[in-house]
mmCIF file of C-alpha atoms and ligand atoms in Angstrom:
data_model
loop_
_atom_site.group_PDB
_atom_site.id
_atom_site.type_symbol
_atom_site.label_atom_id
_atom_site.label_comp_id
_atom_site.label_asym_id
_atom_site.label_seq_id
_atom_site.Cartn_x
_atom_site.Cartn_y
_atom_site.Cartn_z
ATOM 1 C CA MET A 1 -24.255 23.264 16.834
ATOM 2 C CA ARG A 2 -21.266 24.873 18.271
ATOM 3 C CA LYS A 3 -18.809 22.538 19.877
ATOM 4 C CA ILE A 4 -16.912 25.212 21.924
ATOM 5 C CA ALA A 5 -18.816 27.714 23.529
ATOM 6 C CA VAL A 6 -17.102 30.997 24.885
ATOM 7 C CA LEU A 7 -17.697 31.659 28.397
ATOM 8 C CA LEU A 8 -19.281 35.303 28.442
ATOM 9 C CA SER A 9 -18.598 35.468 32.423
ATOM 10 C CA PHE A 10 -19.794 38.629 33.614
ATOM 11 C CA ALA A 11 -19.138 37.392 37.052
ATOM 12 C CA LEU A 12 -15.619 36.746 36.133
ATOM 13 C CA PHE A 13 -15.506 40.152 34.600
ATOM 14 C CA ALA A 14 -16.726 41.854 37.789
ATOM 15 C CA LEU A 15 -14.122 40.273 39.695
ATOM 16 C CA LEU A 16 -11.428 42.180 37.867
ATOM 17 C CA PRO A 17 -9.971 45.148 39.483
ATOM 18 C CA ALA A 18 -11.662 48.465 38.449
ATOM 19 C CA CYS A 19 -8.455 49.655 36.600
ATOM 20 C CA GLN A 20 -8.421 46.496 34.519
ATOM 21 C CA LYS A 21 -11.954 46.849 33.378
ATOM 22 C CA GLN A 22 -12.104 47.260 29.628
ATOM 23 C CA GLU A 23 -15.116 47.748 27.284
ATOM 24 C CA LEU A 24 -15.116 44.352 24.750
ATOM 25 C CA TYR A 25 -16.700 44.959 21.249
ATOM 26 C CA LYS A 26 -18.552 41.852 20.101
ATOM 27 C CA ASP A 27 -19.883 40.956 16.478
ATOM 28 C CA ASN A 28 -20.654 37.716 14.716
ATOM 29 C CA ARG A 29 -21.427 36.536 11.071
ATOM 30 C CA VAL A 30 -22.050 33.031 9.460
ATOM 31 C CA MET A 31 -18.982 32.539 7.440
ATOM 32 C CA MET A 32 -17.258 29.254 6.170
ATOM 33 C CA GLY A 33 -20.544 27.355 7.249
ATOM 34 C CA THR A 34 -20.276 28.118 10.854
ATOM 35 C CA TYR A 35 -20.902 31.216 13.298
ATOM 36 C CA VAL A 36 -17.850 33.258 13.669
ATOM 37 C CA GLU A 37 -17.952 35.195 16.741
ATOM 38 C CA VAL A 38 -15.190 38.082 17.725
ATOM 39 C CA THR A 39 -14.641 39.514 20.995
ATOM 40 C CA SER A 40 -11.902 42.109 21.462
ATOM 41 C CA PRO A 41 -11.350 45.592 23.044
ATOM 42 C CA SER A 42 -10.681 46.817 19.700
ATOM 43 C CA LYS A 43 -13.762 47.966 17.697
ATOM 44 C CA ASP A 44 -12.075 47.257 14.484
ATOM 45 C CA ALA A 45 -11.118 43.742 15.183
ATOM 46 C CA ALA A 46 -14.339 41.990 14.053
ATOM 47 C CA GLY A 47 -14.234 43.682 10.570
ATOM 48 C CA ILE A 48 -10.705 42.746 10.074
ATOM 49 C CA VAL A 49 -11.442 38.925 11.027
ATOM 50 C CA PHE A 50 -14.526 38.939 8.807
ATOM 51 C CA ALA A 51 -12.415 40.174 5.950
ATOM 52 C CA GLU A 52 -9.921 37.631 6.257
ATOM 53 C CA PHE A 53 -12.267 34.627 6.668
ATOM 54 C CA GLU A 54 -14.070 35.927 3.317
ATOM 55 C CA ARG A 55 -10.772 36.097 1.451
ATOM 56 C CA ILE A 56 -9.656 32.410 2.582
ATOM 57 C CA GLU A 57 -13.181 31.295 1.919
ATOM 58 C CA ASN A 58 -13.048 32.548 -1.484
ATOM 59 C CA LEU A 59 -9.934 30.718 -2.150
ATOM 60 C CA LEU A 60 -10.517 27.319 -0.253
ATOM 61 C CA SER A 61 -13.874 26.642 -0.180
ATOM 62 C CA LYS A 62 -15.344 23.810 -2.334
ATOM 63 C CA TYR A 63 -18.782 25.290 -1.879
ATOM 64 C CA LYS A 64 -17.724 28.600 -3.938
ATOM 65 C CA PRO A 65 -17.649 27.621 -7.572
ATOM 66 C CA GLU A 66 -15.074 30.444 -8.286
ATOM 67 C CA SER A 67 -12.614 29.385 -5.467
ATOM 68 C CA GLU A 68 -9.255 27.839 -6.505
ATOM 69 C CA VAL A 69 -10.162 24.574 -4.801
ATOM 70 C CA SER A 70 -13.279 24.203 -6.931
ATOM 71 C CA LYS A 71 -11.435 25.147 -10.047
ATOM 72 C CA LEU A 72 -8.823 22.666 -9.208
ATOM 73 C CA ASN A 73 -11.114 20.104 -8.660
ATOM 74 C CA ALA A 74 -12.866 20.562 -11.762
ATOM 75 C CA LEU A 75 -9.536 20.811 -13.935
ATOM 76 C CA GLY A 76 -7.396 18.384 -11.852
ATOM 77 C CA ARG A 77 -4.457 20.912 -12.516
ATOM 78 C CA LEU A 78 -4.004 24.527 -11.602
ATOM 79 C CA LYS A 79 -1.497 27.232 -10.923
ATOM 80 C CA VAL A 80 -2.724 28.635 -7.427
ATOM 81 C CA SER A 81 -1.618 31.589 -5.248
ATOM 82 C CA PRO A 82 0.910 30.911 -2.958
ATOM 83 C CA GLU A 83 -1.416 30.728 -0.092
ATOM 84 C CA THR A 84 -3.602 28.011 -1.362
ATOM 85 C CA PHE A 85 -0.365 26.215 -2.618
ATOM 86 C CA TYR A 86 0.873 26.562 1.087
ATOM 87 C CA VAL A 87 -2.186 24.985 2.517
ATOM 88 C CA ILE A 88 -2.157 22.371 0.278
ATOM 89 C CA LYS A 89 1.506 21.537 0.872
ATOM 90 C CA LYS A 90 0.864 21.663 4.707
ATOM 91 C CA ALA A 91 -2.170 19.347 4.419
ATOM 92 C CA LYS A 92 0.066 16.819 2.373
ATOM 93 C CA GLU A 93 2.766 17.172 5.127
ATOM 94 C CA PHE A 94 0.063 16.290 7.746
ATOM 95 C CA TRP A 95 -1.025 13.426 5.510
ATOM 96 C CA GLN A 96 2.672 12.052 5.916
ATOM 97 C CA ALA A 97 2.860 12.694 9.640
ATOM 98 C CA THR A 98 -0.620 11.061 10.360
ATOM 99 C CA GLU A 99 0.140 7.907 8.199
ATOM 100 C CA GLY A 100 -2.579 8.928 5.896
ATOM 101 C CA ALA A 101 -5.164 9.575 8.563
ATOM 102 C CA PHE A 102 -5.371 13.167 7.514
ATOM 103 C CA ASP A 103 -6.251 13.221 3.974
ATOM 104 C CA ILE A 104 -7.590 16.356 1.941
ATOM 105 C CA THR A 105 -8.218 13.791 -1.188
ATOM 106 C CA VAL A 106 -11.367 12.508 0.674
ATOM 107 C CA GLY A 107 -13.372 14.461 -1.435
ATOM 108 C CA PRO A 108 -15.101 11.756 -3.463
ATOM 109 C CA LEU A 109 -15.875 9.732 -0.197
ATOM 110 C CA VAL A 110 -17.352 12.985 1.396
ATOM 111 C CA ASP A 111 -19.745 13.294 -1.595
ATOM 112 C CA ILE A 112 -20.866 9.758 -1.685
ATOM 113 C CA TRP A 113 -21.589 9.625 2.099
ATOM 114 C CA GLY A 114 -23.769 12.713 1.370
ATOM 115 C CA PHE A 115 -21.762 14.949 3.491
ATOM 116 C CA THR A 116 -21.373 17.601 0.794
ATOM 117 C CA ASP A 117 -24.951 18.261 -0.177
ATOM 118 C CA LYS A 118 -26.229 17.147 3.312
ATOM 119 C CA LYS A 119 -28.351 14.356 1.767
ATOM 120 C CA TYR A 120 -26.668 11.655 3.921
ATOM 121 C CA SER A 121 -26.867 7.905 2.780
ATOM 122 C CA LEU A 122 -25.001 4.601 3.377
ATOM 123 C CA PRO A 123 -23.133 3.954 -0.137
ATOM 124 C CA ALA A 124 -23.096 0.672 -1.710
ATOM 125 C CA GLU A 125 -19.715 -1.138 -1.116
ATOM 126 C CA ALA A 126 -18.788 -0.934 -4.719
ATOM 127 C CA LYS A 127 -19.170 2.933 -4.811
ATOM 128 C CA ILE A 128 -17.058 3.184 -1.413
ATOM 129 C CA LYS A 129 -14.321 0.865 -3.501
ATOM 130 C CA ASP A 130 -14.630 3.115 -6.546
ATOM 131 C CA ALA A 131 -13.930 6.478 -4.671
ATOM 132 C CA LEU A 132 -11.187 4.846 -2.715
ATOM 133 C CA ARG A 133 -9.259 4.463 -5.868
ATOM 134 C CA LEU A 134 -9.244 8.283 -6.023
ATOM 135 C CA VAL A 135 -8.014 8.721 -2.240
ATOM 136 C CA GLY A 136 -4.425 9.363 -1.227
ATOM 137 C CA SER A 137 -2.419 12.487 -0.903
ATOM 138 C CA ASP A 138 0.562 10.640 -2.711
ATOM 139 C CA LYS A 139 -1.401 11.348 -5.833
ATOM 140 C CA ILE A 140 -1.168 15.118 -5.563
ATOM 141 C CA ILE A 141 1.742 16.534 -7.238
ATOM 142 C CA LEU A 142 3.116 19.812 -6.192
ATOM 143 C CA HIS A 143 5.174 21.967 -8.567
ATOM 144 C CA ASP A 144 7.146 24.272 -6.215
ATOM 145 C CA LYS A 145 8.679 26.209 -8.874
ATOM 146 C CA ASP A 146 5.475 27.684 -10.088
ATOM 147 C CA ASN A 147 2.866 26.878 -7.669
ATOM 148 C CA VAL A 148 0.988 24.224 -9.883
ATOM 149 C CA VAL A 149 -1.067 21.514 -8.027
ATOM 150 C CA GLU A 150 -1.959 18.591 -10.162
ATOM 151 C CA PHE A 151 -3.957 15.399 -9.560
ATOM 152 C CA MET A 152 -2.644 12.164 -10.844
ATOM 153 C CA LEU A 153 -5.856 10.665 -11.557
ATOM 154 C CA SER A 154 -9.079 12.207 -13.083
ATOM 155 C CA GLY A 155 -11.801 12.671 -10.706
ATOM 156 C CA MET A 156 -9.704 13.196 -7.754
ATOM 157 C CA ARG A 157 -11.151 16.070 -5.427
ATOM 158 C CA ILE A 158 -9.528 17.769 -2.423
ATOM 159 C CA ASP A 159 -11.830 18.813 0.536
ATOM 160 C CA LEU A 160 -10.078 21.444 2.886
ATOM 161 C CA GLY A 161 -13.004 21.338 5.354
ATOM 162 C CA ALA A 162 -10.675 19.987 8.211
ATOM 163 C CA VAL A 163 -7.971 22.798 7.907
ATOM 164 C CA ALA A 164 -9.362 25.993 6.249
ATOM 165 C CA LYS A 165 -10.926 27.409 9.396
ATOM 166 C CA GLY A 166 -7.675 26.883 11.222
ATOM 167 C CA TYR A 167 -5.780 28.565 8.424
ATOM 168 C CA ALA A 168 -8.283 31.577 8.433
ATOM 169 C CA LEU A 169 -7.807 31.813 12.185
ATOM 170 C CA ASP A 170 -3.958 32.235 11.767
ATOM 171 C CA CYS A 171 -4.188 34.652 9.046
ATOM 172 C CA SER A 172 -6.892 36.716 11.207
ATOM 173 C CA VAL A 173 -4.318 36.854 14.033
ATOM 174 C CA ASN A 174 -1.584 37.907 11.671
ATOM 175 C CA LYS A 175 -3.635 40.646 10.285
ATOM 176 C CA LEU A 176 -4.749 41.838 13.583
ATOM 177 C CA LYS A 177 -1.062 41.973 14.771
ATOM 178 C CA ARG A 178 -0.126 43.932 11.746
ATOM 179 C CA GLU A 179 -2.897 46.385 12.688
ATOM 180 C CA GLY A 180 -1.659 46.563 16.178
ATOM 181 C CA ILE A 181 -4.171 44.665 17.780
ATOM 182 C CA SER A 182 -2.993 42.291 20.563
ATOM 183 C CA SER A 183 -6.287 40.926 22.412
ATOM 184 C CA CYS A 184 -8.827 38.941 20.551
ATOM 185 C CA LEU A 185 -10.990 36.087 20.987
ATOM 186 C CA ILE A 186 -12.245 34.195 17.561
ATOM 187 C CA ASN A 187 -14.891 31.711 17.967
ATOM 188 C CA ALA A 188 -15.473 29.814 14.806
ATOM 189 C CA GLY A 189 -17.742 27.003 15.696
ATOM 190 C CA GLY A 190 -15.610 23.965 16.562
ATOM 191 C CA GLN A 191 -12.476 26.177 16.899
ATOM 192 C CA VAL A 192 -11.250 29.268 18.776
ATOM 193 C CA TYR A 193 -8.305 31.291 18.686
ATOM 194 C CA CYS A 194 -7.429 33.272 21.819
ATOM 195 C CA MET A 195 -5.031 36.109 20.881
ATOM 196 C CA GLY A 196 -3.297 37.913 23.715
ATOM 197 C CA ASP A 197 -5.480 38.079 26.890
ATOM 198 C CA LYS A 198 -8.629 39.533 28.318
ATOM 199 C CA SER A 199 -7.588 42.712 30.354
ATOM 200 C CA GLY A 200 -4.517 40.602 31.863
ATOM 201 C CA VAL A 201 -6.280 37.252 32.575
ATOM 202 C CA PRO A 202 -6.376 34.467 29.935
ATOM 203 C CA TRP A 203 -9.259 33.881 27.880
ATOM 204 C CA LYS A 204 -11.544 31.470 29.455
ATOM 205 C CA ILE A 205 -13.297 28.869 27.207
ATOM 206 C CA ALA A 206 -15.854 26.485 28.091
ATOM 207 C CA MET A 207 -15.909 23.016 26.278
ATOM 208 C CA GLN A 208 -19.286 21.273 25.562
ATOM 209 C CA ASP A 209 -20.001 17.904 26.753
ATOM 210 C CA PRO A 210 -20.397 16.004 23.479
ATOM 211 C CA ARG A 211 -23.166 13.912 24.637
ATOM 212 C CA GLY A 212 -25.150 16.594 26.804
ATOM 213 C CA LYS A 213 -26.057 19.907 27.163
ATOM 214 C CA ASP A 214 -23.550 20.908 29.956
ATOM 215 C CA PHE A 215 -19.860 21.861 29.620
ATOM 216 C CA SER A 216 -17.456 19.204 30.089
ATOM 217 C CA GLY A 217 -14.581 21.564 31.274
ATOM 218 C CA TYR A 218 -12.918 24.766 30.881
ATOM 219 C CA LEU A 219 -9.639 25.962 28.971
ATOM 220 C CA GLU A 220 -7.679 29.180 29.924
ATOM 221 C CA LEU A 221 -5.761 30.085 26.688
ATOM 222 C CA LYS A 222 -3.392 32.740 25.599
ATOM 223 C CA ASP A 223 -1.957 32.923 22.155
ATOM 224 C CA LYS A 224 -3.272 29.578 21.274
ATOM 225 C CA SER A 225 -5.828 27.799 19.326
ATOM 226 C CA ALA A 226 -7.996 25.043 20.394
ATOM 227 C CA SER A 227 -9.931 23.032 17.809
ATOM 228 C CA THR A 228 -12.634 20.139 18.517
ATOM 229 C CA SER A 229 -13.352 17.222 16.077
ATOM 230 C CA GLY A 230 -16.102 15.332 17.106
ATOM 231 C CA ASP A 231 -18.926 12.836 15.848
ATOM 232 C CA TYR A 232 -21.834 14.987 17.118
ATOM 233 C CA GLU A 233 -21.524 18.050 14.489
ATOM 234 C CA GLN A 234 -22.655 16.239 11.380
ATOM 235 C CA TYR A 235 -23.874 12.764 11.511
ATOM 236 C CA PHE A 236 -26.704 10.310 10.496
ATOM 237 C CA ILE A 237 -28.022 7.402 12.205
ATOM 238 C CA GLN A 238 -28.718 4.347 10.436
ATOM 239 C CA LYS A 239 -29.689 0.806 11.723
ATOM 240 C CA ASP A 240 -28.742 2.230 15.141
ATOM 241 C CA LYS A 241 -25.173 3.012 14.098
ATOM 242 C CA ARG A 242 -23.715 6.629 14.015
ATOM 243 C CA PHE A 243 -21.986 7.693 10.754
ATOM 244 C CA SER A 244 -20.130 11.047 11.115
ATOM 245 C CA HIS A 245 -18.364 13.290 8.637
ATOM 246 C CA ILE A 246 -14.865 12.721 9.503
ATOM 247 C CA LEU A 247 -13.876 9.496 7.255
ATOM 248 C CA ASN A 248 -11.244 7.030 7.594
ATOM 249 C CA PRO A 249 -9.347 7.395 4.331
ATOM 250 C CA LYS A 250 -8.115 3.757 4.676
ATOM 251 C CA THR A 251 -11.590 2.083 4.647
ATOM 252 C CA GLY A 252 -13.783 4.726 3.108
ATOM 253 C CA TYR A 253 -16.053 4.503 6.264
ATOM 254 C CA PRO A 254 -16.602 7.077 8.712
ATOM 255 C CA ALA A 255 -13.853 7.034 11.545
ATOM 256 C CA ASP A 256 -14.807 4.367 14.139
ATOM 257 C CA SER A 257 -11.903 4.797 16.594
ATOM 258 C CA GLY A 258 -13.927 4.913 19.789
ATOM 259 C CA ILE A 259 -13.288 8.703 20.081
ATOM 260 C CA ILE A 260 -16.247 10.862 20.182
ATOM 261 C CA SER A 261 -14.406 14.170 20.663
ATOM 262 C CA ALA A 262 -10.760 14.987 20.245
ATOM 263 C CA THR A 263 -9.546 18.802 21.179
ATOM 264 C CA VAL A 264 -6.094 19.850 20.315
ATOM 265 C CA ILE A 265 -4.541 22.988 21.652
ATOM 266 C CA ALA A 266 -1.748 24.545 19.691
ATOM 267 C CA PRO A 267 -0.092 28.031 18.990
ATOM 268 C CA SER A 268 -1.155 27.533 15.257
ATOM 269 C CA GLY A 269 -4.769 27.262 14.233
ATOM 270 C CA LEU A 270 -3.945 25.217 11.234
ATOM 271 C CA THR A 271 -1.975 22.612 13.317
ATOM 272 C CA ALA A 272 -4.549 22.444 16.056
ATOM 273 C CA ASP A 273 -7.531 21.877 13.055
ATOM 274 C CA ALA A 274 -5.656 19.340 11.178
ATOM 275 C CA LEU A 275 -4.367 17.376 14.267
ATOM 276 C CA SER A 276 -7.907 17.340 15.928
ATOM 277 C CA THR A 277 -9.259 15.424 12.691
ATOM 278 C CA ALA A 278 -6.332 13.116 12.438
ATOM 279 C CA ILE A 279 -6.555 12.095 16.096
ATOM 280 C CA PHE A 280 -10.323 11.621 15.799
ATOM 281 C CA VAL A 281 -9.494 9.207 12.880
ATOM 282 C CA LEU A 282 -6.381 7.459 14.731
ATOM 283 C CA GLY A 283 -7.979 6.809 18.238
ATOM 284 C CA LYS A 284 -6.569 7.556 21.583
ATOM 285 C CA ILE A 285 -3.349 5.581 21.741
ATOM 286 C CA LYS A 286 -2.286 6.596 18.277
ATOM 287 C CA GLY A 287 -3.669 9.835 18.617
ATOM 288 C CA MET A 288 -1.889 10.992 21.808
ATOM 289 C CA ALA A 289 1.491 9.525 20.220
ATOM 290 C CA LEU A 290 0.997 11.718 17.439
ATOM 291 C CA ALA A 291 0.238 15.084 19.494
ATOM 292 C CA LYS A 292 3.256 14.299 21.450
ATOM 293 C CA ARG A 293 5.536 14.631 18.640
ATOM 294 C CA PHE A 294 4.655 18.322 17.892
ATOM 295 C CA PRO A 295 5.987 20.961 20.155
ATOM 296 C CA ASP A 296 3.531 22.912 22.231
ATOM 297 C CA VAL A 297 0.640 20.707 21.293
ATOM 298 C CA GLU A 298 -1.801 19.332 23.859
ATOM 299 C CA ALA A 299 -4.590 16.815 23.070
ATOM 300 C CA LYS A 300 -7.780 16.061 25.181
ATOM 301 C CA ILE A 301 -9.662 13.048 23.989
ATOM 302 C CA ILE A 302 -13.192 11.834 25.005
ATOM 303 C CA GLU A 303 -13.906 8.053 24.149
ATOM 304 C CA GLU A 304 -17.216 6.503 23.859
ATOM 305 C CA LYS A 305 -18.291 4.703 27.280
HETATM 306 P P1 AMP B 401 -12.913 18.866 11.154
HETATM 307 O O1 AMP B 401 -14.257 19.314 11.559
HETATM 308 O O2 AMP B 401 -11.955 20.023 11.149
HETATM 309 O O3 AMP B 401 -12.561 17.593 12.118
HETATM 310 O O4 AMP B 401 -13.190 18.517 9.673
HETATM 311 C C1 AMP B 401 -14.071 17.640 9.248
HETATM 312 C C2 AMP B 401 -14.195 17.819 7.739
HETATM 313 O O5 AMP B 401 -12.830 17.580 6.928
HETATM 314 C C3 AMP B 401 -15.197 16.994 7.023
HETATM 315 O O6 AMP B 401 -16.376 17.486 6.922
HETATM 316 C C4 AMP B 401 -14.781 16.726 5.632
HETATM 317 O O7 AMP B 401 -15.097 17.790 4.851
HETATM 318 C C5 AMP B 401 -13.204 16.662 5.839
HETATM 319 N N1 AMP B 401 -12.654 15.420 6.059
HETATM 320 C C6 AMP B 401 -13.405 14.232 6.695
HETATM 321 N N2 AMP B 401 -12.508 13.373 6.924
HETATM 322 C C7 AMP B 401 -11.050 13.853 6.672
HETATM 323 C C8 AMP B 401 -9.873 13.338 6.814
HETATM 324 N N3 AMP B 401 -9.747 11.937 7.301
HETATM 325 N N4 AMP B 401 -8.727 14.080 6.623
HETATM 326 C C9 AMP B 401 -9.135 15.357 6.093
HETATM 327 N N5 AMP B 401 -10.370 15.992 6.086
HETATM 328 C C10 AMP B 401 -11.408 15.083 6.514
HETATM 329 MG MG1 MG B 402 -9.848 19.860 11.432
#
C-alpha cells in the first residue's frame, strides 16, 4: 500500500501558462520492496534513479544474500564500502539523538515478530527477552580507520529498512544533479523526494488518510523529502490489537506511542526517513521536541483518536 500518493493533477497542469507547460516523463519499477515512480521533464531521470536504487539495494538490503549488510549480519565483522559505513554511522548517530528509539540493531526482533518473512506471530515473552539482549547500537563498533563494522555480540543483526530508502533518494538526487537534471519527483512508497520544481511551481503531494481511503492533506515541496512512518503499512491484528512493523527497541514490542502516522519533511531523505521512524516510536510530545532540534525539519503527526 502506498502511503504518500503523488497528485497527478492535470487540472493544476492545465492552469499553468502555456509557456510554462513542459512534457513530463514518467516511469515506475518495483525496487527495495516498494513501488518507485519517477516523474521528470528529463527522459533520462528514471533510468538514473533506478540505477541508484539498485546500487544501494545491493549494498544495504538484508533480503539480498550478497549485500554487505547480509554478509555483515552473517559474519559479525566486515570491512564495508565507505557508503555502507557512512549509513551505519549515521544510523548510530540517530540512535544517540533519539535516545535509542531509532535502532538498526532491531534485526532479531523484526525476525521473531515475523516482519522479515511476513509470517506474523506474537512471540513468547522469553523469545522477546532473548532477542532484546542483542539489541542496542552501542554494541556496534565502528573502526573509522579501515571501514570495519563489528558487532559486540554474536547473533546481532542490523536492519536498515528505516533508513535505506531515504539514503537511496539522496543518492539519486545527487546523481541527477551531476547529470545536469534539476527537476524530478521520486515517489518511493512511503517517501518522496521533490527535486527542484514542476515548471516553476512546487511539486504537490497528497497525503493519504491513515485510516481511510481519502487524502488527509497536501504538501507543496521543493528540494525536500517527505517520509511517512505509520502503523497501517505492515501490521497484523491479534486479540483486537494492532501490531505494526516499527518496534520499540526498549520493550521489544511494536511501538505503542498513540501515533498512527508520523510524516517528516527535511532537505535530506536519510534524515526524513530516520526521524519519521523515531517519532513513531517516541510519541507526539517527545517526537515534536526531537524534530525541533534539527534545522529545516518539520513533523506532522496523526494520533489515534
Ligand atoms: P519505516 O517504514 O521507514 O518507518 O521503517 C520501518 C522498518 O524499519 C521496519 O520494517 C523494520 O525493518 C525497521 N525498524 C523497525 N523498528 C525500528 C526502529 N525502532 N529503529 C530502526 N529501524 C526499525
Ligand atoms: Mg524510516
